[in-house]
PDB file of C-alpha atoms in Angstrom:
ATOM      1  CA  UNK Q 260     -76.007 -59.720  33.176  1.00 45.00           C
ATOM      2  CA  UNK Q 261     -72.986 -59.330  31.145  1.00 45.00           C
ATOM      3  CA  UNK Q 262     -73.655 -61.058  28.509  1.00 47.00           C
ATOM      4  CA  UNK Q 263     -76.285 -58.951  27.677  1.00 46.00           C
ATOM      5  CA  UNK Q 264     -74.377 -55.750  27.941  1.00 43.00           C
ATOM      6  CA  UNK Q 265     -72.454 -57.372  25.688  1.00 47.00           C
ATOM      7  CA  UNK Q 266     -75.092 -57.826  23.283  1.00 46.00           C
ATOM      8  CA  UNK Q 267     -76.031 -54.312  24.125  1.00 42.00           C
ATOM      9  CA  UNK Q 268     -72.565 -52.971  22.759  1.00 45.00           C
ATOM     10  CA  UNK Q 269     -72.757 -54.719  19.525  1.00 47.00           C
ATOM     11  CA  UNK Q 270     -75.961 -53.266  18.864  1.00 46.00           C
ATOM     12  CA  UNK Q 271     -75.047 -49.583  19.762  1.00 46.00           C
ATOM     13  CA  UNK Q 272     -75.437 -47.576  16.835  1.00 51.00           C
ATOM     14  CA  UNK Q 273     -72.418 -46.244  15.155  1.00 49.00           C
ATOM     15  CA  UNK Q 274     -71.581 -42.565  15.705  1.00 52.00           C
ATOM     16  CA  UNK Q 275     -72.819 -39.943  13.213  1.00 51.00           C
ATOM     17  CA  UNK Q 276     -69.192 -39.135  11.881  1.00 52.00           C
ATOM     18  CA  UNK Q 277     -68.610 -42.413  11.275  1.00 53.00           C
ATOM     19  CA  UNK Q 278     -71.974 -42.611   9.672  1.00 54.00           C
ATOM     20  CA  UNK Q 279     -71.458 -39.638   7.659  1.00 55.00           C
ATOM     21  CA  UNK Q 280     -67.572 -41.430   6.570  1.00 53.00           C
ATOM     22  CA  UNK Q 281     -68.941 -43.872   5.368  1.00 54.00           C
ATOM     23  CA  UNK Q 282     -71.312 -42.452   2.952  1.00 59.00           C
ATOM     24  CA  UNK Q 283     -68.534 -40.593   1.418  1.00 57.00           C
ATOM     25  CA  UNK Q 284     -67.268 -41.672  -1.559  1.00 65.00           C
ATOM     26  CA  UNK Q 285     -63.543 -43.354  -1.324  1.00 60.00           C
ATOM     27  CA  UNK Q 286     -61.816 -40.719  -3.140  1.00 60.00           C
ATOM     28  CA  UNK Q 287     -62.706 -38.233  -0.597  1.00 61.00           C
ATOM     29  CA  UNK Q 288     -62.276 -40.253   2.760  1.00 62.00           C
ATOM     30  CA  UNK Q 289     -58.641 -40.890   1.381  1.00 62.00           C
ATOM     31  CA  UNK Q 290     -58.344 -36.766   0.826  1.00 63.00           C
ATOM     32  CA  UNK Q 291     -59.384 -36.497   4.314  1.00 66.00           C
ATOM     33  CA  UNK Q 292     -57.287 -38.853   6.083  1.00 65.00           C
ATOM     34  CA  UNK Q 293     -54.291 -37.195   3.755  1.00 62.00           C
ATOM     35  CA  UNK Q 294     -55.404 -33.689   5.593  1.00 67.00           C
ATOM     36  CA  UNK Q 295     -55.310 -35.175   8.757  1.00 68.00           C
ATOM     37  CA  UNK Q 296     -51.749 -35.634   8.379  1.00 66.00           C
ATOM     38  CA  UNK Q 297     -50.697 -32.613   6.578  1.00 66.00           C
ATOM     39  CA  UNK Q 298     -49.252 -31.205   9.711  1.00 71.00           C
ATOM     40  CA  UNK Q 299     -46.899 -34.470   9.775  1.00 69.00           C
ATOM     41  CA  UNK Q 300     -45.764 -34.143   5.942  1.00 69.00           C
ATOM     42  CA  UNK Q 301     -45.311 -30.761   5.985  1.00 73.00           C
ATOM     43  CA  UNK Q 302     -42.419 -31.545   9.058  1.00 76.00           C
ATOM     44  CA  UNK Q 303     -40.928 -34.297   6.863  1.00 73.00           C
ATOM     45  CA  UNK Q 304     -40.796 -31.866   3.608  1.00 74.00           C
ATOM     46  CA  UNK Q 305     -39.402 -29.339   5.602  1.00 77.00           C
ATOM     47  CA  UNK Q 306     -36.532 -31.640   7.192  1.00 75.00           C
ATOM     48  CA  UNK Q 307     -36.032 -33.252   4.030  1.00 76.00           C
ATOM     49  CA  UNK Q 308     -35.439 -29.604   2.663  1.00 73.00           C
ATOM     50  CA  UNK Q 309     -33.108 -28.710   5.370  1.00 77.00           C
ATOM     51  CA  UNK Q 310     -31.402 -32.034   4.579  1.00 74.00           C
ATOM     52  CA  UNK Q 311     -30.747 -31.132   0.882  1.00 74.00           C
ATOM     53  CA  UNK Q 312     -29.467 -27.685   1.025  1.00 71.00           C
ATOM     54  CA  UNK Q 313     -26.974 -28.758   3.781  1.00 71.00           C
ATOM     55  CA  UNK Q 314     -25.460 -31.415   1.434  1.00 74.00           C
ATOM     56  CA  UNK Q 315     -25.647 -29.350  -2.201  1.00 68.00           C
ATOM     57  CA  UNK Q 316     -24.144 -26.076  -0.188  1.00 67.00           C
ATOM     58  CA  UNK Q 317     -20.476 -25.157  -1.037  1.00 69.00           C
ATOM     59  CA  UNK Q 318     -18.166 -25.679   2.204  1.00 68.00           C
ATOM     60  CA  UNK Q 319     -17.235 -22.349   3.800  1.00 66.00           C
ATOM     61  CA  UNK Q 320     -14.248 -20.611   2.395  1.00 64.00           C
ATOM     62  CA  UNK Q 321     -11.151 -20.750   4.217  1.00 64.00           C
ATOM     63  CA  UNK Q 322     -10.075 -17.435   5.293  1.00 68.00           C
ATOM     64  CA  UNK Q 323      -7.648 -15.785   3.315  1.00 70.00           C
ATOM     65  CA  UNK Q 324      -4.879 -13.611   4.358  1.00 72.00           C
ATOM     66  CA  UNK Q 325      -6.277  -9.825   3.317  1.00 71.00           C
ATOM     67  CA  UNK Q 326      -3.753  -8.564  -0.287  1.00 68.00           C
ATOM     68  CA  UNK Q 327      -1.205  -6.264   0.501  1.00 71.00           C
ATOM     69  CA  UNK Q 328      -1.863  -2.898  -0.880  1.00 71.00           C
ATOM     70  CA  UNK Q 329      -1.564  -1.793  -4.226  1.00 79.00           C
ATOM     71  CA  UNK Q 330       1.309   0.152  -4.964  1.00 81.00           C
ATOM     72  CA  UNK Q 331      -0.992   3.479  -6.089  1.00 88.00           C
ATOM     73  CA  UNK Q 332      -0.770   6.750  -5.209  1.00 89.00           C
ATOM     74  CA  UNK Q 333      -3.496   7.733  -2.200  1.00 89.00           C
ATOM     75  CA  UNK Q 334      -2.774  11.514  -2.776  1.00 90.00           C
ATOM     76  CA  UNK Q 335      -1.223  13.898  -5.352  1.00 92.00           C
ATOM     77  CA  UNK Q 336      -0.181  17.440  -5.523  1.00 93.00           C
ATOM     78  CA  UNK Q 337       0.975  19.919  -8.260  1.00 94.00           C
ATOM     79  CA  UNK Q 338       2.982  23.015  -8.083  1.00 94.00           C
ATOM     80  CA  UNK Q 339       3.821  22.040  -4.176  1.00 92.00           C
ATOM     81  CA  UNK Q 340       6.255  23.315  -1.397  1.00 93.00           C
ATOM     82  CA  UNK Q 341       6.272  20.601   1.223  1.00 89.00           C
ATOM     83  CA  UNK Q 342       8.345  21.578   4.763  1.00 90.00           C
ATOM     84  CA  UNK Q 343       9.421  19.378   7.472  1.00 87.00           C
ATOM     85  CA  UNK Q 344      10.724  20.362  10.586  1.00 87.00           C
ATOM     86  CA  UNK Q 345      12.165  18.703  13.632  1.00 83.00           C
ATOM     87  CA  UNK Q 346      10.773  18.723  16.820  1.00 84.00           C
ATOM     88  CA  UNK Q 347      12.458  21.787  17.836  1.00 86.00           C
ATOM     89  CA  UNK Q 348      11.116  23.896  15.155  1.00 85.00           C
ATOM     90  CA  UNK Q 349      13.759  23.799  13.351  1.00 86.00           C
ATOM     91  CA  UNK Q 350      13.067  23.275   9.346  1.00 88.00           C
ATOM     92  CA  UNK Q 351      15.158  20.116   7.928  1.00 87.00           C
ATOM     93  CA  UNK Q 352      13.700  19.964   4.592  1.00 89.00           C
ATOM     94  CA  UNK Q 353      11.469  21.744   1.917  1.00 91.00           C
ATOM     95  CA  UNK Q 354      10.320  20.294  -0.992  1.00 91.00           C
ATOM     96  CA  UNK Q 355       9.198  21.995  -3.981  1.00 94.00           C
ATOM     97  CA  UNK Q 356       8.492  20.563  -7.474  1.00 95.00           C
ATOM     98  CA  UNK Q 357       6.051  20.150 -10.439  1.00 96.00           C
ATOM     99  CA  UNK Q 358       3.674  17.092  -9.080  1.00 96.00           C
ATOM    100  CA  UNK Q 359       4.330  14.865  -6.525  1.00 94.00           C
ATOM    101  CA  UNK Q 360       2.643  11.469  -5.910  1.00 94.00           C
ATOM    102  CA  UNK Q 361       2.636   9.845  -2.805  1.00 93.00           C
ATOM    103  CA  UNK Q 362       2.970   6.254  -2.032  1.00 92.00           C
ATOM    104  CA  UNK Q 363       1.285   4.225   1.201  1.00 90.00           C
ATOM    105  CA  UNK Q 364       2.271   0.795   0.606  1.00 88.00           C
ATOM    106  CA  UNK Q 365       5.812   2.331   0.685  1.00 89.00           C
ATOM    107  CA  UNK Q 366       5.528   5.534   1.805  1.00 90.00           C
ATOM    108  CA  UNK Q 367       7.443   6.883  -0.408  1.00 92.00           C
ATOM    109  CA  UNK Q 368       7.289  10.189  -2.852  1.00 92.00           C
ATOM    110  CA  UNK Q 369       7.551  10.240  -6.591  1.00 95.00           C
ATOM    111  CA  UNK Q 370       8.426  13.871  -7.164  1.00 95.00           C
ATOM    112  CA  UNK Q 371       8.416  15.547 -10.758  1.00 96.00           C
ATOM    113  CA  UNK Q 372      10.842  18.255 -11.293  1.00 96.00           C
ATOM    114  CA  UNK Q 373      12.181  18.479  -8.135  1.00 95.00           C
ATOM    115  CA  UNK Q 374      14.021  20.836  -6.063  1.00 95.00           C
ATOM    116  CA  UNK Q 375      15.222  19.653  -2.694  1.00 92.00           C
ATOM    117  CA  UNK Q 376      16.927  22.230   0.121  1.00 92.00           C
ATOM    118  CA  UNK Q 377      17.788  20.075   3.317  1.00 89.00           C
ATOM    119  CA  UNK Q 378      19.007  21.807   6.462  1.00 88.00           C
ATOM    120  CA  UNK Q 379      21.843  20.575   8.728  1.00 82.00           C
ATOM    121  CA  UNK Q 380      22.216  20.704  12.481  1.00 80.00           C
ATOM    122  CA  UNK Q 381      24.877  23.574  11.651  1.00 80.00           C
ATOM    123  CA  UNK Q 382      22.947  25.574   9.303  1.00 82.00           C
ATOM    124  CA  UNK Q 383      24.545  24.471   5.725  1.00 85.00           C
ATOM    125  CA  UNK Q 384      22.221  23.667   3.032  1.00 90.00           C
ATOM    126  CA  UNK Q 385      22.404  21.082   0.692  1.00 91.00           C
ATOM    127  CA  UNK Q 386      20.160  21.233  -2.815  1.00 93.00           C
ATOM    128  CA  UNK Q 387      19.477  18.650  -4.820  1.00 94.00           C
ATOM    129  CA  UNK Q 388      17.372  18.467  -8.169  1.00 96.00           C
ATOM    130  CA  UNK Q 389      16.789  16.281 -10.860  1.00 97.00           C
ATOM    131  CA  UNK Q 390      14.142  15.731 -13.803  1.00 97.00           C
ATOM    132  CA  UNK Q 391      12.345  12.973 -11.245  1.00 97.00           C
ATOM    133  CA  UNK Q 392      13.093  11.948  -7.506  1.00 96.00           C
ATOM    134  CA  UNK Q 393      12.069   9.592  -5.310  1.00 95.00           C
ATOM    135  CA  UNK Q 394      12.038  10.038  -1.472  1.00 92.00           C
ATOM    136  CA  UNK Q 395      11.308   8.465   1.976  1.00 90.00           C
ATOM    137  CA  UNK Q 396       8.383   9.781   3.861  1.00 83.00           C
ATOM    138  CA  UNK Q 397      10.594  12.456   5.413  1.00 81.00           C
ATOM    139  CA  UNK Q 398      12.645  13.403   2.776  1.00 80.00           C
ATOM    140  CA  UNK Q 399      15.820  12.551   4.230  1.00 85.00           C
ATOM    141  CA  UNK Q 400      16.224  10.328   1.872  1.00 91.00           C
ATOM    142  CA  UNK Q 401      16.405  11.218  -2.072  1.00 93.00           C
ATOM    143  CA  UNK Q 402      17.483   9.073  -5.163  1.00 96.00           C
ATOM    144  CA  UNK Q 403      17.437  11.689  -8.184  1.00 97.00           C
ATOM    145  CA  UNK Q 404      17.285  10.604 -11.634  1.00 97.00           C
ATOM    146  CA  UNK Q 405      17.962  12.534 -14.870  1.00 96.00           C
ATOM    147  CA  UNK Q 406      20.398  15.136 -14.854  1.00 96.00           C
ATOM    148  CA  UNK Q 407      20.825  14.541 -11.374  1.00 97.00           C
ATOM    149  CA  UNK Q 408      22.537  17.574  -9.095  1.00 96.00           C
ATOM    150  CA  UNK Q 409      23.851  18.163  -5.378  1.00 94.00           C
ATOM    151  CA  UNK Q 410      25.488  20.952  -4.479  1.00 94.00           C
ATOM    152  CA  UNK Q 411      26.483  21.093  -0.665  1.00 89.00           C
ATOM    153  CA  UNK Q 412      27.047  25.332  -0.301  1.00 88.00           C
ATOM    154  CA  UNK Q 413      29.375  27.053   2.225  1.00 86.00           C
ATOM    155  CA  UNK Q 414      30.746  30.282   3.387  1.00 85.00           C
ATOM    156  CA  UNK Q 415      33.050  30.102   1.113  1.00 84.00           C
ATOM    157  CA  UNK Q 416      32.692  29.537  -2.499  1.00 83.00           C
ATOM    158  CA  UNK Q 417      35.794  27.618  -2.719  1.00 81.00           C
ATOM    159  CA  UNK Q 418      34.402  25.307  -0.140  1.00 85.00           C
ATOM    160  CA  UNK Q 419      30.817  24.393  -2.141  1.00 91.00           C
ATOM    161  CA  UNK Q 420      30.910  21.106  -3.314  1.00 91.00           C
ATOM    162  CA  UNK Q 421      28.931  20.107  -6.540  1.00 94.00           C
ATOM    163  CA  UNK Q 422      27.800  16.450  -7.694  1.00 95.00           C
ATOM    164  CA  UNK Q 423      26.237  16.010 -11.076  1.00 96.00           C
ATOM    165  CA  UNK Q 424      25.524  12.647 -12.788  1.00 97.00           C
ATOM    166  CA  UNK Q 425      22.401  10.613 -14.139  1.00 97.00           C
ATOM    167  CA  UNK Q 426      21.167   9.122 -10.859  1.00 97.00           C
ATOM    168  CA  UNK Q 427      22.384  10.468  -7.137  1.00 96.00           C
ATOM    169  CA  UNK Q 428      21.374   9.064  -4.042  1.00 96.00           C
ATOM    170  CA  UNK Q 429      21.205  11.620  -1.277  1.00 92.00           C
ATOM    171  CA  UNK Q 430      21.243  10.843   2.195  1.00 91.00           C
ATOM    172  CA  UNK Q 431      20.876  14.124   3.490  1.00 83.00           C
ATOM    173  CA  UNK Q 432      20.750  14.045   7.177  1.00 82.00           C
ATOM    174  CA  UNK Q 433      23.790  11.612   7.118  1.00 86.00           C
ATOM    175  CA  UNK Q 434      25.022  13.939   4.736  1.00 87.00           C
ATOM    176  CA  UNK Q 435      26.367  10.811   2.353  1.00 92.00           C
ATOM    177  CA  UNK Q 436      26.198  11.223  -1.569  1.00 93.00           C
ATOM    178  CA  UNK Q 437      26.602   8.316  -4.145  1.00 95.00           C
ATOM    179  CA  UNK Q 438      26.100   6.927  -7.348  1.00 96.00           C
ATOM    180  CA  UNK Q 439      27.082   3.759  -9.322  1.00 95.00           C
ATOM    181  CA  UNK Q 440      27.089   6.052 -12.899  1.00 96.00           C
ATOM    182  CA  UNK Q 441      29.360   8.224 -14.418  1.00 96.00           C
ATOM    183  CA  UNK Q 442      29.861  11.227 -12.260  1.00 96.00           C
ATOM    184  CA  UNK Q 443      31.543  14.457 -11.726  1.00 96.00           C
ATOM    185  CA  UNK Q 444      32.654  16.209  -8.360  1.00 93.00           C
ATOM    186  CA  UNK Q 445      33.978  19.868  -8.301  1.00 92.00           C
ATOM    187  CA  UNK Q 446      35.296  22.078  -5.979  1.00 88.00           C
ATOM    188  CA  UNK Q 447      38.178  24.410  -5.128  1.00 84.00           C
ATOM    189  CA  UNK Q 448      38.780  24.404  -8.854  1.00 84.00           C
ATOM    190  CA  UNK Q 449      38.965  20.814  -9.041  1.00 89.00           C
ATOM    191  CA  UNK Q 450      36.801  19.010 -11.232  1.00 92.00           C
ATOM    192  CA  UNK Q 451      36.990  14.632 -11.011  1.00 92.00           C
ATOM    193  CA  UNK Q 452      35.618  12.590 -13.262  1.00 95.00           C
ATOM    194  CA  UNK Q 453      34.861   8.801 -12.722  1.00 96.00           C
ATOM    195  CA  UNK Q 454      32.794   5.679 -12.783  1.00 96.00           C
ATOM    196  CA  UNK Q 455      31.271   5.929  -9.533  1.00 96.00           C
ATOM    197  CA  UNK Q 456      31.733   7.484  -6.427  1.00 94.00           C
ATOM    198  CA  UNK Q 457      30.844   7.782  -2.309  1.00 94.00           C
ATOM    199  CA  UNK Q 458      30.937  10.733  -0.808  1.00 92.00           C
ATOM    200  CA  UNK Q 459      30.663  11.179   3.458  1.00 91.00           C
ATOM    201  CA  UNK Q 460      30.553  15.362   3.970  1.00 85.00           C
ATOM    202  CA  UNK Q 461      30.960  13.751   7.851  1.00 84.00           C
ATOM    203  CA  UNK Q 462      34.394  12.242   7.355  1.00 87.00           C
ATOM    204  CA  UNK Q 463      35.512  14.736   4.428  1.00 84.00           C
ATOM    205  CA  UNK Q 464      36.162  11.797   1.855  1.00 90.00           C
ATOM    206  CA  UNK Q 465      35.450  10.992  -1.669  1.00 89.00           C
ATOM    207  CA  UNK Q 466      35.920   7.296  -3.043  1.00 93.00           C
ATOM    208  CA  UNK Q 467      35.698   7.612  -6.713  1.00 92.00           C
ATOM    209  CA  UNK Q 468      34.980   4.400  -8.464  1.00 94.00           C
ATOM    210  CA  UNK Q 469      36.289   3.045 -11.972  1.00 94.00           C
ATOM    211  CA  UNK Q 470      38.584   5.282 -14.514  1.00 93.00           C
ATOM    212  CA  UNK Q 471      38.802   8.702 -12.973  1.00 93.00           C
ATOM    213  CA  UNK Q 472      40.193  11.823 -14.619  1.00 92.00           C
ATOM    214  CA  UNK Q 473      40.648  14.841 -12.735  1.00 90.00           C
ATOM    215  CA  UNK Q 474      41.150  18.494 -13.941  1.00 90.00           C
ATOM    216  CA  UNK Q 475      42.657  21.437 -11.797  1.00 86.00           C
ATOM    217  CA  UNK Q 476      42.375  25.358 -12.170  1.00 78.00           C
ATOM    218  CA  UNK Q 477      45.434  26.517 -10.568  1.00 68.00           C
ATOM    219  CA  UNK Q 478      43.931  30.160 -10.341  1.00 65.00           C
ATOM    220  CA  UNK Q 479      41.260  28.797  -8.227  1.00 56.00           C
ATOM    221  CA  UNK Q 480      44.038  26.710  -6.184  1.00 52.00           C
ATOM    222  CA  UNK Q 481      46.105  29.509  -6.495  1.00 48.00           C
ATOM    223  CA  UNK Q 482      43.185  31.729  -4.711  1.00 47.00           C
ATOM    224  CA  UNK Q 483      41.839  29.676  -1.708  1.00 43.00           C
ATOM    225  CA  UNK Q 484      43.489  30.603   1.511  1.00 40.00           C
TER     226      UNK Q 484
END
C-alpha cells in the first residue's frame, strides 16, 4: 500500500504557481525572487548607511570654556548727572560730565569731561575734574587724566586744599590723593611743587616725591589764625 502512495506522490501534479514560474521567462523569475527579498536588502542598505555616517562623522567637540567678555561699553550716556547715595540717604557722590561709557567686564566708567563732587561722613566736599576719568562702579574711586584737579574745600578758605597735575588718583571715601607726575599742592598760601606725591586728608600728611620746590605768601601765612 505504500508503495503506491508513493507512486501516487510522484505523479501529483505540480501546483499552478509553480506552473505559472516556470513558464516565465528567466529574467523575470530572477526579478521576482530579487522582490521577495527587498524587505531584507533594504535592512542591510539601511545598516550599512548607519554604519558609514558613524565612521565619516567628525568626533564631538570638546567643550570649551565660554570667552570672557569683551571689554565694550553695554550702555552710554551724554550730558549726565549720575548720584549715589548710601544706605542712609545720604548722597556720597554725583557725577556729571559730557559722555560717559560704562564698562561690564570691569565695571568701570570712562567719563568725558568730568566733574566729580564726593561727600564725606562730615559734610566736606571734595571736587575733582579732568579732560577724561575713569571710575569704579561707585565712584569712590577716580583716576583723572589731563589737566587733572582736586580741590578738598573747607570752612575756611585758608584750609581748602588744591591738587593739580596730569593724572590724579582719587580715593575719595578714604579721602587719599596721589600721583606719580609732576604735581602741585596749595594751601594756606603755600604752593609745593614736586615729582610725585601721596596725600592722606585722614592723617593730615603730604609725601612729596622727587625734586620739590615750595613757594610761600607770607600775607596769606601772615592772615590764618
Amino acid at each position: 500500500m505504500s508503495d503506491t502512495l508513493d507512486d501516487l506522490a510522484v505523479l501529483a501534479p505540480a501546483p499552478a504557481t509553480d506552473r505559472r514560474r516556470l513558464r516565465l521567462p528567466w529574467h523575470l523569475r530572477v526579478l521576482e525572487a530579487a522582490t521577495s527579498y527587498l524587505p531584507v536588502l533594504l535592512m542591510g542598505a539601511l545598516a550599512l548607511g548607519t554604519w558609514w555616517l558613524v565612521n565619516v562623522s567628525p568626533p564631538p567637540e570638546v567643550q570649551r570654556e565660554p570667552a570672557p567678555p569683551r571689554h565694550e561699553p553695554d550702555y552710554a550716556m551724554q550730558r549726565f548727572t549720575v548720584q549715589r547715595f548710601a544706605s542712609d540717604g545720604r548722597m556720597r557722590v554725583q557725577i556729571e560730565g559730557a559722555e560717559m561709557r560704562h564698562y561690564p567686564d570691569t565695571d568701570t566708567l570712562e567719563i568725558e569731561n568730568p566733574r566729580i563732587r564726593a561727600f564725606g561722613p562730615d559734610g566736606r566736599v571734595t571736587v575733582a575734574s579732568a579732560i577724561r576719568a575713569l571710575a569704579n562702579g561707585d565712584g569712590s574711586e577716580v583716576q583723572l587724566f589731563g589737566s587733572a584737579q582736586v580741590v578738598r574745600e573747607a570752612p575756611q578758605p585758608q584750609d581748602v586744599v588744591e591738587f593739580r597735575s596730569e593724572f590724579l588718583h582719587a580715593f575719595l571715601d578714604a579721602e587719599r590723593v596721589r600721583s606719580h607726575l609732576p604735581v602741585v599742592v596749595r594751601q594756606r598760601g603755600a604752593e609745593l611743587r614736586a615729582d610725585g606725591m601721596e596725600y592722606d586728608n585722614l592723617s593730615r600728611t603730604v609725601v612729596l616725591k622727587g625734586r620739590q620746590r615750595a613757594t610761600f605768601d607770607s600775607r596769606v601765612r601772615g592772615a590764618a589764625p
